[in-house]
Short mmCIF file of C-alpha atoms and ligand atoms in Angstrom, two decimals:
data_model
loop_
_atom_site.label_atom_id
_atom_site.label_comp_id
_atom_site.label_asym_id
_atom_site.label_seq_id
_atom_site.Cartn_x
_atom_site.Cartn_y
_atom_site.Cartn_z
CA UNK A 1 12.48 -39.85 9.33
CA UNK A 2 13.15 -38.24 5.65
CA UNK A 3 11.95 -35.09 5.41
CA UNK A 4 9.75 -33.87 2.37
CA UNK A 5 8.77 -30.62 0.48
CA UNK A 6 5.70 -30.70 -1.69
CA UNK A 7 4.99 -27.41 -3.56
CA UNK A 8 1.18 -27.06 -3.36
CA UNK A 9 1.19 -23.22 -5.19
CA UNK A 10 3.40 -20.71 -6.44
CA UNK A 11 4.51 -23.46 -8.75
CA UNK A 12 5.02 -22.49 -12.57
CA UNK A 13 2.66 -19.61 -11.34
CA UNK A 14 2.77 -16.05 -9.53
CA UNK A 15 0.02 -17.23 -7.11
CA UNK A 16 -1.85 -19.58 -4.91
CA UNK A 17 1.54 -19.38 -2.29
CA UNK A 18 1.87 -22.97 -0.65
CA UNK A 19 4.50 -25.28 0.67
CA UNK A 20 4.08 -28.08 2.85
CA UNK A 21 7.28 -29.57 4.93
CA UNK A 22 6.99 -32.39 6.52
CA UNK A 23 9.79 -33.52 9.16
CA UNK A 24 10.26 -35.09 12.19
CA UNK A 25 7.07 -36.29 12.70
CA UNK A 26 5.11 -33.06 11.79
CA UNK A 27 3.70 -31.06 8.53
CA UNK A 28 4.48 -27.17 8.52
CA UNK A 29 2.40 -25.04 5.67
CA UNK A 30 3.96 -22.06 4.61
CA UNK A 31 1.92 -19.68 3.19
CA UNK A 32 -1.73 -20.39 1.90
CA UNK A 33 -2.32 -18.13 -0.61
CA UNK A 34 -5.35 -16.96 -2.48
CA UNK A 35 -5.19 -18.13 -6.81
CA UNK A 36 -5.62 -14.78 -8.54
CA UNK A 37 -4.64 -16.54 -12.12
CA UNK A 38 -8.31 -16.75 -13.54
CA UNK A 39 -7.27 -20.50 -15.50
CA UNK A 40 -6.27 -21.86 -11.19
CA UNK A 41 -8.73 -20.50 -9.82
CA UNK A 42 -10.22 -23.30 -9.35
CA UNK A 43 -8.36 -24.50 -6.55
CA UNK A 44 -9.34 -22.46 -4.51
CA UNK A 45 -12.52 -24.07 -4.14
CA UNK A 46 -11.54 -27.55 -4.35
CA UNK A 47 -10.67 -29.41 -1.25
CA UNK A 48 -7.37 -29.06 0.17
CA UNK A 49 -4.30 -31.60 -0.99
CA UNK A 50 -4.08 -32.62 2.80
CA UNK A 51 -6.64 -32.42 5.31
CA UNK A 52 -5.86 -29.50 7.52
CA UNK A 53 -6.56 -30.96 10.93
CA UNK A 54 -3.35 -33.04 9.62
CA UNK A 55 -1.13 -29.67 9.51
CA UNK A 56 0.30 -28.95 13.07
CA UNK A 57 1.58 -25.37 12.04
CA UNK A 58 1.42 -22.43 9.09
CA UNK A 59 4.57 -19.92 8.85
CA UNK A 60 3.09 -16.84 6.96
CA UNK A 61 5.26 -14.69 4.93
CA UNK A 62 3.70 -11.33 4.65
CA UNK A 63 0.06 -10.36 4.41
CA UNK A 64 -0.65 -10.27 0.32
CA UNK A 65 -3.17 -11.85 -0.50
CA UNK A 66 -1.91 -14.48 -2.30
CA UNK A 67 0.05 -15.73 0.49
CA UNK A 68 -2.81 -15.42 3.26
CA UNK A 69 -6.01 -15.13 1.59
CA UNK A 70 -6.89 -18.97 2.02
CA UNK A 71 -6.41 -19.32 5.70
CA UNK A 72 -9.73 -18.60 6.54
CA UNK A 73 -11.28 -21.71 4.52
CA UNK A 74 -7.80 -23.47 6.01
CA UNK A 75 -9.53 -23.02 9.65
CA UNK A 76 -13.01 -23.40 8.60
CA UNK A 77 -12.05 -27.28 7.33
CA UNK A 78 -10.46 -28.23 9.91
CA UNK A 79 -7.03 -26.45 11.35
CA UNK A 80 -6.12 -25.66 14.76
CA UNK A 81 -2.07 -25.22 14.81
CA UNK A 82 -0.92 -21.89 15.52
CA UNK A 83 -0.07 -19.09 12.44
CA UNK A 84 2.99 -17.81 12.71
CA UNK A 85 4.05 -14.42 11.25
CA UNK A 86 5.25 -10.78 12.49
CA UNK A 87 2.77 -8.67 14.15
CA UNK A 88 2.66 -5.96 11.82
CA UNK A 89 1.65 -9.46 9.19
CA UNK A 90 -0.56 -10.21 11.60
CA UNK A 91 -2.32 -6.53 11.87
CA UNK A 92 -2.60 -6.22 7.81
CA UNK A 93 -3.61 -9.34 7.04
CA UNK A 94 -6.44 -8.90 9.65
CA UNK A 95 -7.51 -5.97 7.45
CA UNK A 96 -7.01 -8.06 4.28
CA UNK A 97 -8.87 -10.85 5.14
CA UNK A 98 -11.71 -9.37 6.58
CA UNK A 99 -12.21 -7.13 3.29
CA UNK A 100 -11.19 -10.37 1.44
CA UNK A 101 -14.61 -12.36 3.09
CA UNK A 102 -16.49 -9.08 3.14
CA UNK A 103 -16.03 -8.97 -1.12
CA UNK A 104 -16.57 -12.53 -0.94
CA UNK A 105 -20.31 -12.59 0.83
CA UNK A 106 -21.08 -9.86 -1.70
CA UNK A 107 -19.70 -11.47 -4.86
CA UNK A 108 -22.03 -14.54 -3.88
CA UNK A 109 -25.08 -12.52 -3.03
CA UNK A 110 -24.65 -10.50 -6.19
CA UNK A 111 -24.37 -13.94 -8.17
CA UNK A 112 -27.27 -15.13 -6.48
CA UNK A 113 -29.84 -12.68 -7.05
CA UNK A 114 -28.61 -12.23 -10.68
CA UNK A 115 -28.92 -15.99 -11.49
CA UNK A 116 -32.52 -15.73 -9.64
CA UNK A 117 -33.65 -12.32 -11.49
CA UNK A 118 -32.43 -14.73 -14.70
CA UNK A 119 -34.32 -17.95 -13.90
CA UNK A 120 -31.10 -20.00 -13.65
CA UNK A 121 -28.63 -22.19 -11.98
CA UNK A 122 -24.90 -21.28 -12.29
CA UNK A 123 -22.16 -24.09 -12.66
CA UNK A 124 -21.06 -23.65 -8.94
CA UNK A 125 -23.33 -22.77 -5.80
CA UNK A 126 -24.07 -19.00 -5.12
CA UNK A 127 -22.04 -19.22 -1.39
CA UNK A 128 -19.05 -17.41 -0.80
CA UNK A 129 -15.50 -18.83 -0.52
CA UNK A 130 -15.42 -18.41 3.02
CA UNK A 131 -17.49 -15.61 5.27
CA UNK A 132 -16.49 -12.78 7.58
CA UNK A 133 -17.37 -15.24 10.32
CA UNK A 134 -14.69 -17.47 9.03
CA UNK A 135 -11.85 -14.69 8.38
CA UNK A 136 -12.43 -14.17 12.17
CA UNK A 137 -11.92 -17.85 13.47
CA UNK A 138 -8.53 -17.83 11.76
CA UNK A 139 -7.48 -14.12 12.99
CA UNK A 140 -7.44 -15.89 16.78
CA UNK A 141 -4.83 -18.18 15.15
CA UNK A 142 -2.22 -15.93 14.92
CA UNK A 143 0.62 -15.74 16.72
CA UNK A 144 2.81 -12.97 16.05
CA UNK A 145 7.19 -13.32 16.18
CA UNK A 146 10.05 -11.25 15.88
CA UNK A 147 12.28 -10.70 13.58
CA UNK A 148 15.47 -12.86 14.20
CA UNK A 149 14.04 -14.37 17.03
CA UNK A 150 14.06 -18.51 16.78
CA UNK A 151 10.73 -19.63 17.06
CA UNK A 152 10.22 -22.85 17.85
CA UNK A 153 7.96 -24.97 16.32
CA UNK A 154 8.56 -28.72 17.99
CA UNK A 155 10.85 -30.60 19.19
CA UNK A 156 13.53 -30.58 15.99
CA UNK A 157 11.77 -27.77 13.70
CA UNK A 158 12.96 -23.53 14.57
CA UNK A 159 11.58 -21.40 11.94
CA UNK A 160 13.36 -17.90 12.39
CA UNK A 161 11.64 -15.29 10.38
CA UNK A 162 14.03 -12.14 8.57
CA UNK A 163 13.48 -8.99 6.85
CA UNK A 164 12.10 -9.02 3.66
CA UNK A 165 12.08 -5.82 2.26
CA UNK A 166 9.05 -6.47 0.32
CA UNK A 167 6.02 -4.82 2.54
CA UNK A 168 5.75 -3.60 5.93
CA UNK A 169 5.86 -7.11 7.97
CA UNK A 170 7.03 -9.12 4.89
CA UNK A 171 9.18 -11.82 5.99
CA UNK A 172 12.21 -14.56 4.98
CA UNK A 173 11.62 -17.65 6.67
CA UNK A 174 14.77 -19.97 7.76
CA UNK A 175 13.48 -23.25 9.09
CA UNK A 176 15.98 -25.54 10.58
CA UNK A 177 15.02 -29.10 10.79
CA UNK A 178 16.54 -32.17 11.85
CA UNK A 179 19.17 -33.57 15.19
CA UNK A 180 22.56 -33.57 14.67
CA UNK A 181 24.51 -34.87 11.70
CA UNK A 182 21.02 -34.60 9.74
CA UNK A 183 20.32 -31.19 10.79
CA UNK A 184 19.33 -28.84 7.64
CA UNK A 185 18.24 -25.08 6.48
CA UNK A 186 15.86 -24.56 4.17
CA UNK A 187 14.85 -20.83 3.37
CA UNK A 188 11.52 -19.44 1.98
CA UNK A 189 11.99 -16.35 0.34
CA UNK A 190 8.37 -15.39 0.24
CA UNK A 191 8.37 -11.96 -1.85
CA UNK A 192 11.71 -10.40 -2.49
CA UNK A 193 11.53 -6.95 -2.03
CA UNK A 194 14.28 -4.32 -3.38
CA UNK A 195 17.49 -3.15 -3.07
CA UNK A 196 17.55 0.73 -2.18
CA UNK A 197 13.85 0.89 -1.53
CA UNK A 198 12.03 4.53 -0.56
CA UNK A 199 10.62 2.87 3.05
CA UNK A 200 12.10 -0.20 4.14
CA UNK A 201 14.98 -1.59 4.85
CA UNK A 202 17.17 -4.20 1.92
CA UNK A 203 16.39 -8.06 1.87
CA UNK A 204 18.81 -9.93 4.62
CA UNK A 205 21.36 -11.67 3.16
CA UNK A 206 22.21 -15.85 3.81
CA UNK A 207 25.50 -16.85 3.20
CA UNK A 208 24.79 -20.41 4.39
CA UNK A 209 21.81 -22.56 3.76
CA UNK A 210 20.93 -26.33 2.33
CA UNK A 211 17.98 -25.33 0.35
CA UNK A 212 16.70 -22.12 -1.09
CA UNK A 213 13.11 -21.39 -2.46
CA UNK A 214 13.88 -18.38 -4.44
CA UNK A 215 10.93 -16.30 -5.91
CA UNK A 216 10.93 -14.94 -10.13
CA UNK A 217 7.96 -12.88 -10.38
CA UNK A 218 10.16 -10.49 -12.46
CA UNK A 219 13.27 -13.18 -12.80
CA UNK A 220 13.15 -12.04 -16.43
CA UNK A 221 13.57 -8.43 -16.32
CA UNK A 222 15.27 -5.34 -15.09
CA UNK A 223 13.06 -2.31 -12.90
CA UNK A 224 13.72 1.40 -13.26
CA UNK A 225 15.68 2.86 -10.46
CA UNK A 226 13.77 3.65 -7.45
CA UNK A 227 15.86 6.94 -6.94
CA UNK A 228 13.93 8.05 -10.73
CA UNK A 229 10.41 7.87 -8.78
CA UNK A 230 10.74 11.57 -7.08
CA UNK A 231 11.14 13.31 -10.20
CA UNK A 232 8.39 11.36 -12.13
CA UNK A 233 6.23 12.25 -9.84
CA UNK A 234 7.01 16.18 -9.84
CA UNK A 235 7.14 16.24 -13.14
CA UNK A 236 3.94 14.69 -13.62
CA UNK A 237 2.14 16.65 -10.73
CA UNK A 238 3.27 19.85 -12.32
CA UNK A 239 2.27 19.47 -15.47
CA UNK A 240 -1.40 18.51 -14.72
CA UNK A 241 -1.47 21.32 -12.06
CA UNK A 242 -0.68 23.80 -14.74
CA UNK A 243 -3.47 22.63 -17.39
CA UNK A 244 -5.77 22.26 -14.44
CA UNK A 245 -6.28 18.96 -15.07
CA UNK A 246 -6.41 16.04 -12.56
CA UNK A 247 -4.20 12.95 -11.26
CA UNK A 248 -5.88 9.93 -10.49
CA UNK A 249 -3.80 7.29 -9.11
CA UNK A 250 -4.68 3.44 -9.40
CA UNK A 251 -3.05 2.22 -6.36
CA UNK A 252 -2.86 -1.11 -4.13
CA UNK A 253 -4.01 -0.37 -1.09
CA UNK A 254 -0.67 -2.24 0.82
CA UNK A 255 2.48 0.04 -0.13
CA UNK A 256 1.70 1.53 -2.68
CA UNK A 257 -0.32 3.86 -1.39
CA UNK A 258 1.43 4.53 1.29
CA UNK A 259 5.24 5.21 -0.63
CA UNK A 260 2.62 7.44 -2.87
CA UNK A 261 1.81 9.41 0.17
CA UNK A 262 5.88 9.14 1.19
CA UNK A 263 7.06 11.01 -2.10
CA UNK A 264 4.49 13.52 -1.91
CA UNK A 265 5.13 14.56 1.54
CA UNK A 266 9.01 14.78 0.73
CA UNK A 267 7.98 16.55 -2.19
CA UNK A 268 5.83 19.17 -0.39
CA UNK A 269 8.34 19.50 2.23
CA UNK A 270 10.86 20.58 -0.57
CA UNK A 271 8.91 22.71 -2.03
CA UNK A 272 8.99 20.79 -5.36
CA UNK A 273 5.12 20.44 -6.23
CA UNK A 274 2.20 22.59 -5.50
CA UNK A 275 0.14 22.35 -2.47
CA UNK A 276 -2.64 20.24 -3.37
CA UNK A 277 -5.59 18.80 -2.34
CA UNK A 278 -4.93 14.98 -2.03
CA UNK A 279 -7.85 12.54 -1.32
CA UNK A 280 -6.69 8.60 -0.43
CA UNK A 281 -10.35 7.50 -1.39
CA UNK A 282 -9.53 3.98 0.25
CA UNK A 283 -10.45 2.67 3.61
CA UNK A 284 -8.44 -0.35 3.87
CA UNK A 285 -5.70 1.39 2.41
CA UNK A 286 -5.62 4.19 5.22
CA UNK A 287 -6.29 1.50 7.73
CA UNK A 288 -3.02 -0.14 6.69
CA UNK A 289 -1.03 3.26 6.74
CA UNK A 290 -2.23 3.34 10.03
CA UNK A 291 -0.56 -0.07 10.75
CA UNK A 292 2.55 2.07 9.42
CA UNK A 293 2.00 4.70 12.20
CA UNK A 294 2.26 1.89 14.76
CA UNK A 295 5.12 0.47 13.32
CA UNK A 296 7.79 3.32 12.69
CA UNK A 297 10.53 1.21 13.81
CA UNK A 298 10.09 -0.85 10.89
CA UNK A 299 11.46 1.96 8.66
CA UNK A 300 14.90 2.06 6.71
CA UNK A 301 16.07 5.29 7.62
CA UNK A 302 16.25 7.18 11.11
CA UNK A 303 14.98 10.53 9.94
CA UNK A 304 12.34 8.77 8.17
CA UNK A 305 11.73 6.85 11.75
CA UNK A 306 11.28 10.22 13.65
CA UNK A 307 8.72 12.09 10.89
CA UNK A 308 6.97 8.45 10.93
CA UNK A 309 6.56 9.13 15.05
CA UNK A 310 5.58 12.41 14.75
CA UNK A 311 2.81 11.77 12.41
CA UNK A 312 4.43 13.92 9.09
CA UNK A 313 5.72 10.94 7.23
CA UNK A 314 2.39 9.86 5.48
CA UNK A 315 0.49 12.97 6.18
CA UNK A 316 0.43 16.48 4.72
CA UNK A 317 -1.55 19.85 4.67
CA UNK A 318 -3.70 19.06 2.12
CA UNK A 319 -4.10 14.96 2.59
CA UNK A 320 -7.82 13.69 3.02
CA UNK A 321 -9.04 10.44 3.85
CA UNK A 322 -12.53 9.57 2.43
CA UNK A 323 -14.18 7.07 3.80
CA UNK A 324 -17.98 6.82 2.57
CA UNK A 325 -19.12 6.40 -1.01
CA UNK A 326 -21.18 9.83 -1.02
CA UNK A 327 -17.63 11.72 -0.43
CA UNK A 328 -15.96 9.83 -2.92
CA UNK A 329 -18.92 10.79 -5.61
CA UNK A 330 -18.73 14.30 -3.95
CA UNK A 331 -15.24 14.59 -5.25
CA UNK A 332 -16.56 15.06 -8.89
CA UNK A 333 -17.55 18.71 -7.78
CA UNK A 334 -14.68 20.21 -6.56
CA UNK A 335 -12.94 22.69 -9.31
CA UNK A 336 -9.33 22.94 -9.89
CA UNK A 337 -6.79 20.28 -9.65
CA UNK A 338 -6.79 17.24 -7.03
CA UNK A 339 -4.98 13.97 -6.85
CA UNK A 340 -7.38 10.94 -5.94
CA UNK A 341 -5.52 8.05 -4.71
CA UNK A 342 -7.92 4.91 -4.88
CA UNK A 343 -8.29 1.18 -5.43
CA UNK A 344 -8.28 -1.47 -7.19
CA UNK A 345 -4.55 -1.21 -8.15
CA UNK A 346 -5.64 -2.60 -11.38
CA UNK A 347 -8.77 -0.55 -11.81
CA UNK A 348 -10.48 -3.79 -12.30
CA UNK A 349 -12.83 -2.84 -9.55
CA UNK A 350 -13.96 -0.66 -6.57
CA UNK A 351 -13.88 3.11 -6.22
CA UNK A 352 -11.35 3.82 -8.91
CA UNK A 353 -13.72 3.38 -11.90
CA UNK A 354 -16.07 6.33 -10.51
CA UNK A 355 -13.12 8.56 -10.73
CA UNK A 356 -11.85 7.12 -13.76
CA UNK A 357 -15.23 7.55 -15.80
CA UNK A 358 -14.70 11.56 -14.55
CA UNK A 359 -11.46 12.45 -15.89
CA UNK A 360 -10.31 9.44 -18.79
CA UNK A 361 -12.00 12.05 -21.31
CA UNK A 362 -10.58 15.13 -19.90
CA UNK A 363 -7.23 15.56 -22.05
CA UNK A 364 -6.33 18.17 -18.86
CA UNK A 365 -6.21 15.23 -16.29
CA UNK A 366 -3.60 12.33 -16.11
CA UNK A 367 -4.19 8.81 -14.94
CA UNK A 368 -0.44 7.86 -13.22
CA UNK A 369 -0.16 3.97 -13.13
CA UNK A 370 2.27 3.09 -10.01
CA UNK A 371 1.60 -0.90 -10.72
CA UNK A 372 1.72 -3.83 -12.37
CA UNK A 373 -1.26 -4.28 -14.72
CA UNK A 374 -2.09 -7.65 -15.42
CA UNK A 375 -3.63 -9.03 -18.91
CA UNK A 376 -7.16 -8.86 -18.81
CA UNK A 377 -7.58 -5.98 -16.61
CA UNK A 378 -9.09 -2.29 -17.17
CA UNK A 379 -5.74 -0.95 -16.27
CA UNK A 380 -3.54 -2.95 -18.91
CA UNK A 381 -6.22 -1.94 -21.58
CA UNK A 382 -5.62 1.54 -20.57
CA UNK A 383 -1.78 1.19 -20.40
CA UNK A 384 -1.92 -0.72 -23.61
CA UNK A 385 -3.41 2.06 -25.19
CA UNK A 386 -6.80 2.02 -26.18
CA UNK A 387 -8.41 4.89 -27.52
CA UNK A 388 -11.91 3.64 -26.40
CA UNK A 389 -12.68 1.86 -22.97
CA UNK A 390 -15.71 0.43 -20.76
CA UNK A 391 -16.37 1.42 -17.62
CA UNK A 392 -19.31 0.71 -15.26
CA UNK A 393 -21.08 -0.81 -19.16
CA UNK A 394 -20.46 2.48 -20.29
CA UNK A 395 -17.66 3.31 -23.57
CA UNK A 396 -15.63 6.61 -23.05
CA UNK A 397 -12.97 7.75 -25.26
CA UNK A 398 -9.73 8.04 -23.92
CA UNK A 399 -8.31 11.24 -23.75
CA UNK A 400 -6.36 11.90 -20.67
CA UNK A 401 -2.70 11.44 -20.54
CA UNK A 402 -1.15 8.19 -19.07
CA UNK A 403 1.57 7.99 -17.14
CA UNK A 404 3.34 4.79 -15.77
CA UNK A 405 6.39 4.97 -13.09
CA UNK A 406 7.80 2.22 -13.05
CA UNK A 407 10.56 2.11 -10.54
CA UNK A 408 7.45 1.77 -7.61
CA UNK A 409 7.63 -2.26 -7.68
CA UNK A 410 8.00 -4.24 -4.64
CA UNK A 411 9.78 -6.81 -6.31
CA UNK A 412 13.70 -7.70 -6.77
CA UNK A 413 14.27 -8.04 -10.17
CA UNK A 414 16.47 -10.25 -12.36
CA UNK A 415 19.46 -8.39 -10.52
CA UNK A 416 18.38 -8.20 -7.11
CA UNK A 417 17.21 -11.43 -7.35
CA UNK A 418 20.61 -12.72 -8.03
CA UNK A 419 22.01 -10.37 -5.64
CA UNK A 420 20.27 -11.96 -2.74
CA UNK A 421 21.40 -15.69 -3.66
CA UNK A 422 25.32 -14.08 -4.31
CA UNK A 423 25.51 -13.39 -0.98
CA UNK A 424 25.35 -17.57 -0.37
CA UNK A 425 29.27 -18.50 0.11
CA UNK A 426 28.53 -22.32 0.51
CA UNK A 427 27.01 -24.12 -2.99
CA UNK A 428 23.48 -25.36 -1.33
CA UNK A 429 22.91 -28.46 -1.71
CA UNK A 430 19.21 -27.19 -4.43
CA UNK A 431 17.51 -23.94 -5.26
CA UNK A 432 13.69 -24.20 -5.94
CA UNK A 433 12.66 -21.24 -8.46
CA UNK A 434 9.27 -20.78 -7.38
CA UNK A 435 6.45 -17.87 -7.55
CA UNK A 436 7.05 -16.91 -11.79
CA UNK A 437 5.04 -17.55 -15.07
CA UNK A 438 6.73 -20.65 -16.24
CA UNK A 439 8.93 -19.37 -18.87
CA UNK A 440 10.04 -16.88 -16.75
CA UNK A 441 10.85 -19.10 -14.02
CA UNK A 442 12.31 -21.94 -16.66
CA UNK A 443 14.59 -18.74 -18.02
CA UNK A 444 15.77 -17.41 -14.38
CA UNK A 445 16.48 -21.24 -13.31
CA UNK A 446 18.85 -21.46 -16.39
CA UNK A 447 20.29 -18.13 -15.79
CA UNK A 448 21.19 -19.01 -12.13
CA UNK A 449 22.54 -22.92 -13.16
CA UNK A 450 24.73 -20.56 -15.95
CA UNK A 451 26.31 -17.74 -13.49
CA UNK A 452 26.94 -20.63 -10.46
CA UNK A 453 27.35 -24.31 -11.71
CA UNK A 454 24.33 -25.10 -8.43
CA UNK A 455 21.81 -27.38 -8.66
CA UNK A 456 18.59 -25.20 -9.37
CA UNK A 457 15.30 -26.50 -10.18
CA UNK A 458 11.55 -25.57 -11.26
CA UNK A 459 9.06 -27.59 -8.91
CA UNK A 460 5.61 -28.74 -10.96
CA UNK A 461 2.60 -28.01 -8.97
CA UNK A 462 1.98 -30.89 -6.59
CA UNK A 463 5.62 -32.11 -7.30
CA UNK A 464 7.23 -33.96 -3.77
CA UNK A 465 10.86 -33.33 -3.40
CA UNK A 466 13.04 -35.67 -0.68
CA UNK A 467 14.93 -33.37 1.39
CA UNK A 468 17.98 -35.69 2.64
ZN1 ZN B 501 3.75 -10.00 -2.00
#
């Protein structure tokens, strides 16, 4: 039987995450991702391209949630295969996906009463993408692997999941496919993480494979050094500590947060910032670093292994976890410099704009962007900057300094990217450029063709390929 790829997300796009092999006699999703691009978002409500009780399988690539965040309405319509992924995946994305349907029930109940307080009907019905209830059916779905371990998948199909080097868990997925003569690779590079990374180990290397799905989120550009990010930060931190001012930190709750708390502990323990009182005003984000804590062995480095077992890696003297909504107001009240560590990443909700509306007047207090801001959102505006913003419907003037590091991103760049496909010593036979804006993906795809003479392409959304 021929064997077929149809690219169902990720395609001309950053989000939405979704590939569907079919060979030998079965279909294999990997990835099904959550559309975060306000123009697709549409899809996510539509039905799905094939009916899911038709898919025997899903291979998950790491727990963003653009990769996971649709496998709850996956299971809800119909799908009863087995999701595969690592079992530190499998602990975060139970944390994403259960804040995912948790935002989701509110969103709709929100909508609802607003549209009744209003007297009217919105274009779409007030019920929420899919419920808590749902998120839960598809956690008993999971099955977690190993790293490097064959898994296999039927008779024919071995998926063998590798290191990404992206976030804790993230994975490179190598399915082999096919009996004998006709037997074939193809690779899903999920999220590319970076070379020389603070936490986690370097992407694995192929040298061999038939077909490549290569990610270009930033196949366009080059990232600062990671090395750079220690002495941003204490220069930063000791500047606002001596005008009393200060630091709030806009921070994803997966990673980020938890290399934030990584510097400042090897910081602290070199005596290169202040003590100071730190507050991680983020529930799911200390829930994840507590998926960390469980899975030290994870980590690059051995001395970083052995403070990760004995607790010190993403705790300090000084570190607070908030948890309720009173202590996060309560934080307004204490005098003297603090650091407040919260989400969104992109300030474009949750507990962030609170802290935000305290100090973006205060020309004592910095606001330290750690993240990629996309158009459209409070934190671009900011970074972009605008001398007046809104916040909560309110318009404050900004005074506070803004910082950005940028060496913080969990994604190869234009280098790294190429990197990873260098260390291929056999032409494969195509390279899909997937997961980048268009243009970006269009200029990466040209740039690889250039440096290698290989076949490269840039799948349309929906777009079947014959694998032969
Ligand atoms: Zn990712």
């Amino acid at each position: 039987m021929q064997s077929k790829l149809t690219f169902l997300g990720a395609a001309r796009n950053v989000t939405g995450s979704r590939y569907l092999l079919e060979t030998c006699d079965v279909k294999v999703l990997v990835d099904c991702g959550l559309y975060q691009e306000r123009q697709f978002s549409g899809r996510n409500w539509g039905p799905f391209p094939i009916p899911p009780n038709t898919i025997n399988s899903v291979l998950l690539t790491h727990a963003h949630v653009d990769h996971c965040g649709l496998l709850p309405k996956l299971v809800r319509e119909g799908f009863r295969g087995k999701i595969y992924c690592t079992t530190a995946t499998a602990e975060i994305a139970k944390i994403i996906l259960l804040d995912a349907a948790h935002l989701q029930e509110e969103d709709a109940e929100f909508k609802k009463r607003r549209h009744e307080r209003e007297g009217r009907k919105g274009p779409h019905l007030e019920i929420p993408l899919y419920t808590v209830a749902d998120a839960k059916a598809s956690l008993h779905l999971f099955s977690p692997v190993e790293y490097g371990k064959p898994v296999h998948i039927c008779d024919g199909v071995e998926a063998t999941f590798h290191n990404a080097g992206h976030v804790l868990g993230s994975s490179m997925i190598q399915v082999a496919f096919g009996q004998g003569n006709e037997k074939r690779t193809i690779i899903f590079s999920g999220d590319i993480g970076r070379f020389n990374g603070a936490i986690l180990p370097d992407p694995n290397i192929f040298n061999k494979t038939d077909y490549v799905l290569v990610e270009s989120t930033y196949g366009d550009r080059l990232h600062e050094d990671a090395a750079s990010i220690d002495d941003n930060v204490a220069e930063i931190v000791n500047s606002t500590c001596k005008g009393r001012g200060n630091i709030i930190v806009p921070s994803f709750a997966l990673q980020r947060a938890q290399e934030i708390l990584y510097h400042l502990s090897n910081l602290l323990g070199q005596g290169r910032i202040p003590h100071l009182m730190v507050f991680l005003d983020s529930p799911m984000a200390a829930s994840i670093t507590e998926v960390f804590r469980h899975h030290c062995e994870l980590l690059d480095h051995e001395a970083d292994r052995q403070l990760c077992l004995s607790g010190a890696l993403f705790d300090f003297p000084g570190l607070k976890i908030v948890q309720t909504i009173d202590e996060s107001k309560a934080l307004n009240n204490i005098v003297g410099t603090i650091m407040i560590i919260a989400g969104a990443g992109m300030c474009n909700g949750g507990r962030i704009k609170h802290h935000l509306v305290n100090n973006i007047s205060r020309p004592e207090s910095t606001i330290l962007f750690t993240g990629y801001q996309a158009a459209g959102t409070l934190g671009r505006q900011i970074i972009d900057g605008a001398t007046k913003v809104r916040i909560l419907g309110q318009q404050y003037t900004v005074r506070a300094k803004i910082a950005q590091i940028h060496g913080f991103s969990a994604h190869a760049d234009k280098d790294e990217l190429f990197r990873w496909l260098s260390g291929l010593v056999v032409a494969p036979k195509r390279i899909f450029v997937t997961h980048g804006e268009s243009e970006v993906a269009e200029k990466f795809g040209e740039f690889l063709k250039e440096k290698t003479g290989w076949e490269v392409s840039v799948p349309e959304y929906g777009e079947e390929v014959l694998l032969d």
